Amino acid sequence: MDLSYNAEDEQFRSELRGWLEANIPREWSRPGFWSSLDREEAFALRRDWEARKAEAGWAGISWPTEYGGRGGTPAQKAIYDEETVRASVPYTVNPLGLTFLAPSVMVFGTEEQKKTIIPDLLFNRVIWCQGFSEPGAGSDLAALSTRAEDQGDHWLVNGQKVWTTNAMHGDWIFTLVRTNPDAPRHAGISMLLIDMHAEGVEARPLKQMSGESEFGEVFFTDVRVPKSSILGPVDKGWEVAMVLLSFERGSSAMGQYTGFRRELDQVAALAKGRERFGKPAAEDPQLRQKLGASLVELELLKLHSLHILTAVEQGRELGFEASMTKLQWSEAHQDLGELFLDVAELSGQETTGEDFAGLDPLQHSALWSRSETIWGGSSQVQRNVVAERVLGLPR
Ligand SMILES: Cc1cc2nc3c(=O)[nH]c(=O)nc-3n(C[C@H](O)[C@H](O)[C@H](O)COP(=O)(O)OP(=O)(O)OC[C@H]3O[C@@H](n4cnc5c(N)ncnc54)[C@H](O)[C@@H]3O)c2cc1C
């Protein structure tokens, strides 16, 4: 494992750091700034700023330059993830498109798809959603029943998706549909790219425990989709989805590590300021052990990320090993959320603003972490994948 970055990578880091320092508005780091904004206003601000960052060349870091990327290395992408979290850059408004769709388009897309989808994504001209889960198909994704009938010059799509992130902001959705109902379960599925503004597509919000509705349901009623709007071959959508999910589950978690490590420092500071049994909570031996355990968990996450990064830099395909990264970062963060609630006690459950609008960032993060062991495949499913596909254990 390589624990260091080379001189070129460090030069990249210092340029990026300089650009971020000069271009992130100071007020963004003022406590309470983001929670003081209306949610739509905050989304628009993030969308616009991210597009300006792309114009300055700080997007698509490791993607080919011919599609608008920067042509950098996996190590530079990991540095980018670290530095953007360190500088408190708001999380991307286009995560499904950037992290999952774009690399899949690079593998399976036609030249035309690469040249249109990728630049539109980088500049946030199109917000993408992921239409995989359905009311009857989550972990068992191959049970999906949304169907697309071949009508000669177009597909006719009917069905429903659920838990669709960004459903209310989405412009397009990459969607798994059944194109051959007579084929075995995993065959006969295709990945269609569907315009969410087309007639017959309806998105409805679902409310989350943080008060937000950043996901929702998407209904398709007799939606006409052009034949060319497909990623990969007809009936081979399962293969496309498996590659896409390996991107979703992640290669390196340096960005997550950087953010979680900062949260741990904030939780430790909170423990110093709160009282427990007549002393600062940070002197409580049990709590100290938990803080120590969280630190160890996060440092192991960092080492695992560097290990993965070294493998990727050496040209190794990760495939199902991506499930190990997903398991490690999501569970480490959930443990950290529980630690925060332990330190904050009842105050961790108090909210001020109406409809949870005034959540403290640590509260928000602790609530959000509950979902991290579900989306992208639950922890139980990841363990099955690691057992069967990485370790080769019997089913
Ligand atoms: C915040 C959030 C955002 C999401 N965004 C999207 C999105 O944008 N697009 C999208 O398509 N989906 C999205 N999802 C859905 C997500 O992918 C599914 O929730 C997930 O795959 C689990 O499916 P399910 O909810 O149907 O649970 P189920 O599959 O019904 O699972 C219920 C429980 O059974 C366990 N279980 C199931 N099968 C097995 C097994 N074989 N072995 C052991 N245990 C098992 C699971 O671990 C879980 O604990 C999102 C989910 C969340 C929470």
Tab-separated table of C-alpha atoms and ligand atoms in Angstrom:
chain	number	residue	atom	x	y	z
A	1	MET	CA	0.000	0.000	0.000
A	2	ASP	CA	1.254	3.465	-0.896
A	3	LEU	CA	0.673	5.908	1.984
A	4	SER	CA	1.899	9.018	0.195
A	5	TYR	CA	1.020	11.183	-2.788
A	6	ASN	CA	3.636	12.154	-5.405
A	7	ALA	CA	4.857	15.721	-6.083
A	8	GLU	CA	2.488	16.221	-9.019
A	9	ASP	CA	-0.472	15.187	-6.862
A	10	GLU	CA	0.601	17.563	-4.088
A	11	GLN	CA	0.866	20.383	-6.638
A	12	PHE	CA	-2.696	19.548	-7.717
A	13	ARG	CA	-3.767	19.696	-4.055
A	14	SER	CA	-2.252	23.121	-3.490
A	15	GLU	CA	-3.814	24.595	-6.676
A	16	LEU	CA	-7.223	23.213	-5.770
A	17	ARG	CA	-6.937	24.428	-2.189
A	18	GLY	CA	-6.055	27.918	-3.441
A	19	TRP	CA	-9.006	27.987	-5.835
A	20	LEU	CA	-11.438	26.825	-3.170
A	21	GLU	CA	-10.176	29.394	-0.661
A	22	ALA	CA	-10.654	32.171	-3.208
A	23	ASN	CA	-14.052	31.030	-4.463
A	24	ILE	CA	-16.109	29.738	-1.554
A	25	PRO	CA	-18.140	32.597	-0.088
A	26	ARG	CA	-17.047	33.183	3.534
A	27	GLU	CA	-20.613	33.261	4.833
A	28	TRP	CA	-21.114	29.649	3.785
A	29	SER	CA	-19.073	28.476	6.767
A	30	ARG	CA	-21.022	30.670	9.216
A	31	PRO	CA	-22.852	28.327	11.634
A	32	GLY	CA	-26.519	28.171	10.689
A	33	PHE	CA	-26.019	29.697	7.195
A	34	TRP	CA	-27.360	26.727	5.230
A	35	SER	CA	-30.192	25.959	7.635
A	36	SER	CA	-31.297	29.629	7.427
A	37	LEU	CA	-32.021	29.246	3.691
A	38	ASP	CA	-35.193	27.964	2.151
A	39	ARG	CA	-34.456	24.404	0.879
A	40	GLU	CA	-35.137	25.295	-2.773
A	41	GLU	CA	-32.958	28.399	-2.500
A	42	ALA	CA	-30.130	26.309	-1.016
A	43	PHE	CA	-30.447	23.754	-3.844
A	44	ALA	CA	-30.302	26.483	-6.509
A	45	LEU	CA	-27.251	28.079	-4.871
A	46	ARG	CA	-25.410	24.747	-4.748
A	47	ARG	CA	-26.379	23.907	-8.340
A	48	ASP	CA	-25.100	27.209	-9.656
A	49	TRP	CA	-21.849	27.235	-7.669
A	50	GLU	CA	-21.033	23.689	-8.729
A	51	ALA	CA	-21.474	24.681	-12.378
A	52	ARG	CA	-19.046	27.580	-11.869
A	53	LYS	CA	-16.556	25.190	-10.276
A	54	ALA	CA	-16.837	23.010	-13.394
A	55	GLU	CA	-16.239	26.050	-15.623
A	56	ALA	CA	-13.013	26.668	-13.698
A	57	GLY	CA	-11.910	23.091	-14.504
A	58	TRP	CA	-12.542	21.510	-11.097
A	59	ALA	CA	-14.990	18.776	-12.061
A	60	GLY	CA	-14.781	15.327	-13.624
A	61	ILE	CA	-11.281	15.147	-12.148
A	62	SER	CA	-10.307	11.700	-13.434
A	63	TRP	CA	-12.529	11.685	-16.523
A	64	PRO	CA	-11.171	11.987	-20.079
A	65	THR	CA	-10.678	15.536	-21.331
A	66	GLU	CA	-12.584	14.842	-24.582
A	67	TYR	CA	-15.788	14.562	-22.535
A	68	GLY	CA	-15.131	17.685	-20.485
A	69	GLY	CA	-13.197	16.003	-17.658
A	70	ARG	CA	-9.811	17.045	-16.290
A	71	GLY	CA	-7.928	13.877	-17.280
A	72	GLY	CA	-6.444	13.453	-13.779
A	73	THR	CA	-5.468	10.311	-11.867
A	74	PRO	CA	-7.456	8.315	-9.267
A	75	ALA	CA	-5.128	9.789	-6.604
A	76	GLN	CA	-6.065	13.312	-7.721
A	77	LYS	CA	-9.738	12.376	-7.515
A	78	ALA	CA	-9.156	11.182	-3.936
A	79	ILE	CA	-7.337	14.460	-3.151
A	80	TYR	CA	-10.238	16.376	-4.692
A	81	ASP	CA	-12.670	14.455	-2.435
A	82	GLU	CA	-10.545	15.229	0.628
A	83	GLU	CA	-10.010	18.904	-0.147
A	84	THR	CA	-13.605	19.685	-1.063
A	85	VAL	CA	-14.828	18.175	2.208
A	86	ARG	CA	-12.072	19.960	4.109
A	87	ALA	CA	-13.151	23.287	2.571
A	88	SER	CA	-16.826	22.563	3.439
A	89	VAL	CA	-17.892	22.582	-0.199
A	90	PRO	CA	-21.600	21.736	-0.161
A	91	TYR	CA	-22.414	18.211	-1.296
A	92	THR	CA	-23.107	17.879	-5.027
A	93	VAL	CA	-26.708	18.309	-6.209
A	94	ASN	CA	-26.117	15.659	-8.883
A	95	PRO	CA	-24.697	12.665	-6.974
A	96	LEU	CA	-26.429	9.903	-8.923
A	97	GLY	CA	-25.332	11.270	-12.253
A	98	LEU	CA	-21.774	12.135	-11.280
A	99	THR	CA	-20.878	9.118	-9.218
A	100	PHE	CA	-22.813	6.312	-10.874
A	101	LEU	CA	-24.149	7.208	-14.288
A	102	ALA	CA	-21.120	8.975	-15.769
A	103	PRO	CA	-18.600	6.141	-15.183
A	104	SER	CA	-21.174	3.662	-16.519
A	105	VAL	CA	-21.691	5.793	-19.631
A	106	MET	CA	-17.916	5.744	-20.047
A	107	VAL	CA	-18.074	1.908	-20.089
A	108	PHE	CA	-21.334	1.212	-21.941
A	109	GLY	CA	-22.347	4.461	-23.666
A	110	THR	CA	-22.236	5.270	-27.352
A	111	GLU	CA	-19.909	8.080	-28.430
A	112	GLU	CA	-22.965	10.320	-28.822
A	113	GLN	CA	-24.102	9.525	-25.240
A	114	LYS	CA	-20.632	10.243	-23.846
A	115	LYS	CA	-20.465	13.598	-25.624
A	116	THR	CA	-23.873	14.788	-24.432
A	117	ILE	CA	-24.550	13.159	-21.061
A	118	ILE	CA	-21.200	13.829	-19.433
A	119	PRO	CA	-20.772	17.585	-20.096
A	120	ASP	CA	-24.451	18.209	-19.222
A	121	LEU	CA	-23.796	16.502	-15.917
A	122	LEU	CA	-20.614	18.383	-15.118
A	123	PHE	CA	-22.328	21.728	-15.581
A	124	ASN	CA	-25.536	20.615	-13.832
A	125	ARG	CA	-27.573	21.352	-16.930
A	126	VAL	CA	-29.282	17.999	-16.295
A	127	ILE	CA	-30.002	16.540	-12.852
A	128	TRP	CA	-30.121	12.741	-12.962
A	129	CYS	CA	-32.111	10.300	-10.840
A	130	GLN	CA	-31.639	6.569	-10.361
A	131	GLY	CA	-34.762	4.472	-10.975
A	132	PHE	CA	-33.891	1.030	-9.635
A	133	SER	CA	-35.965	0.342	-6.469
A	134	GLU	CA	-39.673	-0.417	-6.665
A	135	PRO	CA	-42.284	-1.145	-4.000
A	136	GLY	CA	-41.730	-4.888	-4.643
A	137	ALA	CA	-38.026	-4.787	-5.532
A	138	GLY	CA	-35.295	-3.424	-3.256
A	139	SER	CA	-32.549	-5.804	-2.164
A	140	ASP	CA	-34.098	-8.293	-4.556
A	141	LEU	CA	-33.721	-5.893	-7.468
A	142	ALA	CA	-34.303	-8.552	-10.132
A	143	ALA	CA	-37.942	-8.728	-8.949
A	144	LEU	CA	-38.589	-5.368	-10.651
A	145	SER	CA	-41.799	-5.154	-12.635
A	146	THR	CA	-41.719	-1.775	-14.444
A	147	ARG	CA	-42.062	-2.836	-18.052
A	148	ALA	CA	-41.132	-1.392	-21.420
A	149	GLU	CA	-42.969	-2.749	-24.445
A	150	ASP	CA	-41.365	-2.595	-27.850
A	151	GLN	CA	-43.638	-0.466	-30.062
A	152	GLY	CA	-41.400	-0.523	-33.122
A	153	ASP	CA	-40.006	3.010	-33.071
A	154	HIS	CA	-40.231	3.528	-29.274
A	155	TRP	CA	-40.617	1.806	-25.903
A	156	LEU	CA	-43.859	2.206	-23.962
A	157	VAL	CA	-43.059	2.320	-20.240
A	158	ASN	CA	-45.452	1.610	-17.351
A	159	GLY	CA	-44.664	1.064	-13.679
A	160	GLN	CA	-43.434	2.720	-10.494
A	161	LYS	CA	-40.121	3.473	-8.822
A	162	VAL	CA	-39.632	4.438	-5.175
A	163	TRP	CA	-37.015	6.031	-2.872
A	164	THR	CA	-35.806	8.006	-5.900
A	165	THR	CA	-33.218	10.533	-4.713
A	166	ASN	CA	-33.743	14.008	-6.199
A	167	ALA	CA	-37.130	12.921	-7.610
A	168	MET	CA	-38.511	16.458	-7.345
A	169	HIS	CA	-35.458	18.074	-9.008
A	170	GLY	CA	-34.774	15.366	-11.575
A	171	ASP	CA	-34.595	16.067	-15.302
A	172	TRP	CA	-33.688	12.543	-16.450
A	173	ILE	CA	-33.732	9.131	-14.796
A	174	PHE	CA	-31.647	6.021	-15.598
A	175	THR	CA	-34.210	3.309	-15.144
A	176	LEU	CA	-34.188	-0.474	-14.979
A	177	VAL	CA	-37.168	-1.875	-16.847
A	178	ARG	CA	-38.280	-5.313	-17.955
A	179	THR	CA	-38.046	-5.518	-21.742
A	180	ASN	CA	-38.538	-9.289	-22.040
A	181	PRO	CA	-41.061	-10.689	-19.535
A	182	ASP	CA	-40.525	-14.247	-20.787
A	183	ALA	CA	-36.776	-14.318	-20.053
A	184	PRO	CA	-35.311	-15.562	-16.720
A	185	ARG	CA	-35.395	-12.913	-13.924
A	186	HIS	CA	-31.933	-11.419	-14.448
A	187	ALA	CA	-32.182	-11.484	-18.212
A	188	GLY	CA	-34.745	-9.440	-20.104
A	189	ILE	CA	-33.966	-6.240	-18.166
A	190	SER	CA	-32.717	-3.063	-19.887
A	191	MET	CA	-31.449	0.319	-18.684
A	192	LEU	CA	-33.517	3.082	-20.265
A	193	LEU	CA	-32.687	6.781	-20.020
A	194	ILE	CA	-36.001	8.579	-19.533
A	195	ASP	CA	-36.807	12.279	-19.720
A	196	MET	CA	-38.645	13.090	-16.477
A	197	HIS	CA	-40.398	16.013	-18.174
A	198	ALA	CA	-41.975	13.666	-20.750
A	199	GLU	CA	-45.718	13.109	-20.758
A	200	GLY	CA	-46.777	10.329	-18.374
A	201	VAL	CA	-43.920	10.771	-15.854
A	202	GLU	CA	-45.003	11.956	-12.417
A	203	ALA	CA	-42.791	12.501	-9.345
A	204	ARG	CA	-44.235	12.704	-5.830
A	205	PRO	CA	-42.205	13.636	-2.735
A	206	LEU	CA	-41.684	11.333	0.278
A	207	LYS	CA	-40.896	12.895	3.635
A	208	GLN	CA	-37.775	11.783	5.515
A	209	MET	CA	-37.133	11.882	9.255
A	210	SER	CA	-34.862	14.914	8.786
A	211	GLY	CA	-37.916	16.806	7.496
A	212	GLU	CA	-36.572	16.918	3.921
A	213	SER	CA	-38.100	15.296	0.868
A	214	GLU	CA	-34.949	14.726	-1.081
A	215	PHE	CA	-36.343	11.439	-2.321
A	216	GLY	CA	-39.721	10.449	-3.744
A	217	GLU	CA	-41.753	8.161	-5.941
A	218	VAL	CA	-41.763	8.202	-9.734
A	219	PHE	CA	-44.721	6.893	-11.730
A	220	PHE	CA	-44.623	5.991	-15.434
A	221	THR	CA	-47.922	5.835	-17.316
A	222	ASP	CA	-47.682	5.056	-21.043
A	223	VAL	CA	-44.408	6.974	-21.352
A	224	ARG	CA	-42.956	6.926	-24.875
A	225	VAL	CA	-39.182	6.496	-24.819
A	226	PRO	CA	-37.125	6.659	-28.048
A	227	LYS	CA	-35.425	3.380	-28.964
A	228	SER	CA	-32.006	5.057	-28.841
A	229	SER	CA	-32.498	6.122	-25.213
A	230	ILE	CA	-30.931	2.982	-23.776
A	231	LEU	CA	-27.597	2.411	-22.006
A	232	GLY	CA	-25.936	-0.818	-23.128
A	233	PRO	CA	-27.615	-3.557	-25.172
A	234	VAL	CA	-31.328	-4.456	-24.998
A	235	ASP	CA	-32.005	-7.125	-22.320
A	236	LYS	CA	-28.490	-6.675	-20.830
A	237	GLY	CA	-29.458	-4.058	-18.248
A	238	TRP	CA	-28.559	-6.340	-15.353
A	239	GLU	CA	-24.898	-6.401	-16.419
A	240	VAL	CA	-24.944	-2.588	-16.771
A	241	ALA	CA	-26.576	-2.248	-13.334
A	242	MET	CA	-23.967	-4.449	-11.631
A	243	VAL	CA	-21.123	-2.303	-12.969
A	244	LEU	CA	-23.027	0.842	-12.013
A	245	LEU	CA	-23.605	-0.458	-8.465
A	246	SER	CA	-19.897	-1.124	-8.031
A	247	PHE	CA	-19.393	2.622	-8.651
A	248	GLU	CA	-22.232	3.424	-6.229
A	249	ARG	CA	-20.615	1.340	-3.521
A	250	GLY	CA	-17.453	3.292	-4.024
A	251	SER	CA	-13.795	2.815	-4.760
A	252	SER	CA	-12.087	5.054	-2.249
A	253	ALA	CA	-13.716	6.674	0.777
A	254	MET	CA	-11.174	9.463	1.392
A	255	GLY	CA	-13.882	12.124	1.076
A	256	GLN	CA	-16.107	10.380	3.601
A	257	TYR	CA	-13.135	9.850	5.938
A	258	THR	CA	-12.252	13.559	5.890
A	259	GLY	CA	-15.813	14.625	6.730
A	260	PHE	CA	-16.361	11.986	9.424
A	261	ARG	CA	-13.012	12.739	11.059
A	262	ARG	CA	-14.016	16.396	11.382
A	263	GLU	CA	-17.353	15.356	12.857
A	264	LEU	CA	-15.538	13.214	15.418
A	265	ASP	CA	-13.483	16.256	16.481
A	266	GLN	CA	-16.745	18.192	16.893
A	267	VAL	CA	-18.259	15.385	18.982
A	268	ALA	CA	-15.103	15.289	21.164
A	269	ALA	CA	-15.311	19.087	21.630
A	270	LEU	CA	-18.959	18.704	22.602
A	271	ALA	CA	-17.992	16.047	25.178
A	272	LYS	CA	-15.483	18.476	26.720
A	273	GLY	CA	-18.173	21.134	27.078
A	274	ARG	CA	-20.954	18.969	28.521
A	275	GLU	CA	-21.291	17.762	32.080
A	276	ARG	CA	-21.833	14.163	33.137
A	277	PHE	CA	-21.878	13.002	36.786
A	278	GLY	CA	-20.576	16.411	37.922
A	279	LYS	CA	-17.532	16.344	35.602
A	280	PRO	CA	-16.864	17.146	31.927
A	281	ALA	CA	-18.429	14.317	29.904
A	282	ALA	CA	-15.066	13.811	28.181
A	283	GLU	CA	-13.678	12.500	31.498
A	284	ASP	CA	-16.239	9.711	31.667
A	285	PRO	CA	-14.201	6.492	31.142
A	286	GLN	CA	-16.905	4.745	29.133
A	287	LEU	CA	-17.376	7.683	26.821
A	288	ARG	CA	-13.610	8.014	26.378
A	289	GLN	CA	-13.498	4.394	25.263
A	290	LYS	CA	-16.250	5.029	22.727
A	291	LEU	CA	-14.487	8.135	21.401
A	292	GLY	CA	-11.270	6.107	21.098
A	293	ALA	CA	-13.080	3.263	19.345
A	294	SER	CA	-14.590	5.692	16.836
A	295	LEU	CA	-11.173	7.192	16.124
A	296	VAL	CA	-9.731	3.721	15.477
A	297	GLU	CA	-12.659	2.846	13.202
A	298	LEU	CA	-12.155	6.022	11.170
A	299	GLU	CA	-8.385	5.607	10.884
A	300	LEU	CA	-8.959	2.051	9.623
A	301	LEU	CA	-11.333	3.515	7.047
A	302	LYS	CA	-8.562	5.851	5.913
A	303	LEU	CA	-6.065	2.975	5.610
A	304	HIS	CA	-8.593	0.864	3.721
A	305	SER	CA	-9.208	3.794	1.355
A	306	LEU	CA	-5.489	4.196	0.685
A	307	HIS	CA	-5.219	0.454	0.080
A	308	ILE	CA	-8.045	0.618	-2.468
A	309	LEU	CA	-6.564	3.710	-4.065
A	310	THR	CA	-3.209	1.965	-4.505
A	311	ALA	CA	-4.964	-0.973	-6.173
A	312	VAL	CA	-6.914	1.320	-8.507
A	313	GLU	CA	-3.754	3.269	-9.416
A	314	GLN	CA	-2.135	-0.074	-10.298
A	315	GLY	CA	-4.996	-0.696	-12.719
A	316	ARG	CA	-6.856	-3.361	-10.728
A	317	GLU	CA	-10.617	-3.716	-11.241
A	318	LEU	CA	-12.388	-3.645	-7.872
A	319	GLY	CA	-15.730	-5.164	-8.836
A	320	PHE	CA	-17.428	-6.727	-5.837
A	321	GLU	CA	-14.706	-5.512	-3.425
A	322	ALA	CA	-16.470	-2.132	-3.587
A	323	SER	CA	-18.980	-3.650	-1.150
A	324	MET	CA	-16.260	-3.748	1.537
A	325	THR	CA	-15.724	0.007	1.241
A	326	LYS	CA	-19.461	0.696	1.395
A	327	LEU	CA	-19.822	-1.495	4.496
A	328	GLN	CA	-16.881	0.117	6.239
A	329	TRP	CA	-17.711	3.787	5.678
A	330	SER	CA	-21.466	3.492	6.247
A	331	GLU	CA	-21.135	1.520	9.479
A	332	ALA	CA	-18.304	3.724	10.814
A	333	HIS	CA	-20.456	6.797	10.206
A	334	GLN	CA	-23.524	5.269	11.804
A	335	ASP	CA	-21.459	4.407	14.912
A	336	LEU	CA	-20.299	8.030	14.975
A	337	GLY	CA	-23.921	9.231	14.796
A	338	GLU	CA	-24.772	7.055	17.793
A	339	LEU	CA	-21.760	8.414	19.645
A	340	PHE	CA	-22.982	11.974	18.999
A	341	LEU	CA	-26.421	11.106	20.404
A	342	ASP	CA	-24.746	9.497	23.429
A	343	VAL	CA	-22.690	12.650	24.098
A	344	ALA	CA	-25.500	15.129	23.365
A	345	GLU	CA	-28.099	13.108	25.341
A	346	LEU	CA	-31.607	14.577	25.096
A	347	SER	CA	-30.383	17.823	23.517
A	348	GLY	CA	-29.392	15.750	20.463
A	349	GLN	CA	-33.070	15.068	19.908
A	350	GLU	CA	-34.253	18.687	20.263
A	351	THR	CA	-35.097	20.706	17.172
A	352	THR	CA	-35.784	24.405	16.859
A	353	GLY	CA	-37.039	25.349	13.387
A	354	GLU	CA	-40.387	24.332	12.024
A	355	ASP	CA	-40.373	21.031	10.141
A	356	PHE	CA	-36.804	20.242	11.319
A	357	ALA	CA	-35.422	23.208	9.351
A	358	GLY	CA	-33.103	24.244	12.202
A	359	LEU	CA	-31.299	20.922	12.659
A	360	ASP	CA	-27.737	21.208	13.897
A	361	PRO	CA	-25.338	19.731	11.274
A	362	LEU	CA	-24.308	16.930	13.684
A	363	GLN	CA	-27.946	16.103	14.358
A	364	HIS	CA	-28.666	16.072	10.642
A	365	SER	CA	-25.665	13.864	9.993
A	366	ALA	CA	-26.650	11.405	12.761
A	367	LEU	CA	-30.165	11.124	11.312
A	368	TRP	CA	-28.889	10.819	7.748
A	369	SER	CA	-26.393	8.107	8.748
A	370	ARG	CA	-29.336	5.790	9.489
A	371	SER	CA	-30.032	5.655	5.748
A	372	GLU	CA	-26.439	4.987	4.757
A	373	THR	CA	-26.601	1.294	5.638
A	374	ILE	CA	-29.681	0.981	3.388
A	375	TRP	CA	-29.134	2.907	0.150
A	376	GLY	CA	-26.762	1.491	-2.427
A	377	GLY	CA	-27.618	-1.935	-0.975
A	378	SER	CA	-28.154	-2.674	2.719
A	379	SER	CA	-25.338	-3.853	4.987
A	380	GLN	CA	-26.809	-7.361	5.068
A	381	VAL	CA	-26.746	-7.493	1.286
A	382	GLN	CA	-23.168	-6.151	1.183
A	383	ARG	CA	-22.110	-8.878	3.631
A	384	ASN	CA	-23.685	-11.496	1.366
A	385	VAL	CA	-21.785	-10.027	-1.606
A	386	VAL	CA	-18.470	-10.031	0.273
A	387	ALA	CA	-19.039	-13.585	1.559
A	388	GLU	CA	-20.056	-15.076	-1.773
A	389	ARG	CA	-18.288	-12.955	-4.401
A	390	VAL	CA	-15.097	-11.836	-2.657
A	391	LEU	CA	-14.409	-14.679	-0.198
A	392	GLY	CA	-16.018	-17.397	-2.349
A	393	LEU	CA	-17.999	-18.872	0.557
A	394	PRO	CA	-20.963	-21.160	-0.208
A	395	ARG	CA	-24.454	-19.594	-0.299
B	1	LIG	C1	-31.899	7.739	1.555
B	1	LIG	C2	-32.155	6.722	0.505
B	1	LIG	C3	-31.988	7.048	-0.817
B	1	LIG	C4	-32.265	6.116	-1.806
B	1	LIG	N1	-32.121	6.485	-3.116
B	1	LIG	C5	-32.449	5.610	-4.088
B	1	LIG	C6	-32.409	6.013	-5.453
B	1	LIG	O1	-32.071	7.149	-5.782
B	1	LIG	N2	-32.784	5.126	-6.385
B	1	LIG	C7	-33.149	3.848	-6.088
B	1	LIG	O2	-33.428	3.077	-7.001
B	1	LIG	N3	-33.218	3.431	-4.800
B	1	LIG	C8	-32.883	4.286	-3.796
B	1	LIG	N4	-32.950	3.888	-2.486
B	1	LIG	C9	-33.486	2.565	-2.175
B	1	LIG	C10	-32.466	1.553	-1.675
B	1	LIG	O3	-31.618	1.126	-2.701
B	1	LIG	C11	-33.272	0.385	-1.059
B	1	LIG	O4	-33.952	0.907	0.074
B	1	LIG	C12	-32.378	-0.747	-0.650
B	1	LIG	O5	-31.861	-1.403	-1.767
B	1	LIG	C13	-33.128	-1.773	0.232
B	1	LIG	O6	-34.318	-2.179	-0.360
B	1	LIG	P1	-35.716	-2.109	0.432
B	1	LIG	O7	-35.850	-0.777	1.050
B	1	LIG	O8	-36.763	-2.597	-0.495
B	1	LIG	O9	-35.547	-3.148	1.638
B	1	LIG	P2	-35.709	-4.722	1.567
B	1	LIG	O10	-34.973	-5.247	0.377
B	1	LIG	O11	-37.142	-5.069	1.707
B	1	LIG	O12	-34.911	-5.167	2.857
B	1	LIG	C14	-35.514	-5.182	4.172
B	1	LIG	C15	-34.507	-5.795	5.143
B	1	LIG	O13	-34.216	-7.159	4.774
B	1	LIG	C16	-32.807	-7.348	4.627
B	1	LIG	N5	-32.558	-8.280	3.535
B	1	LIG	C17	-33.132	-8.267	2.306
B	1	LIG	N6	-32.640	-9.274	1.554
B	1	LIG	C18	-31.714	-9.916	2.296
B	1	LIG	C19	-30.855	-11.033	2.068
B	1	LIG	N7	-30.831	-11.683	0.892
B	1	LIG	N8	-30.020	-11.409	3.068
B	1	LIG	C20	-30.020	-10.757	4.272
B	1	LIG	N9	-30.834	-9.691	4.552
B	1	LIG	C21	-31.663	-9.268	3.590
B	1	LIG	C22	-32.267	-5.960	4.280
B	1	LIG	O14	-30.908	-5.852	4.645
B	1	LIG	C23	-33.149	-5.071	5.143
B	1	LIG	O15	-32.654	-5.012	6.456
B	1	LIG	C24	-32.683	4.795	-1.457
B	1	LIG	C25	-32.843	4.453	-0.122
B	1	LIG	C26	-32.602	5.400	0.859
B	1	LIG	C27	-32.793	4.996	2.289
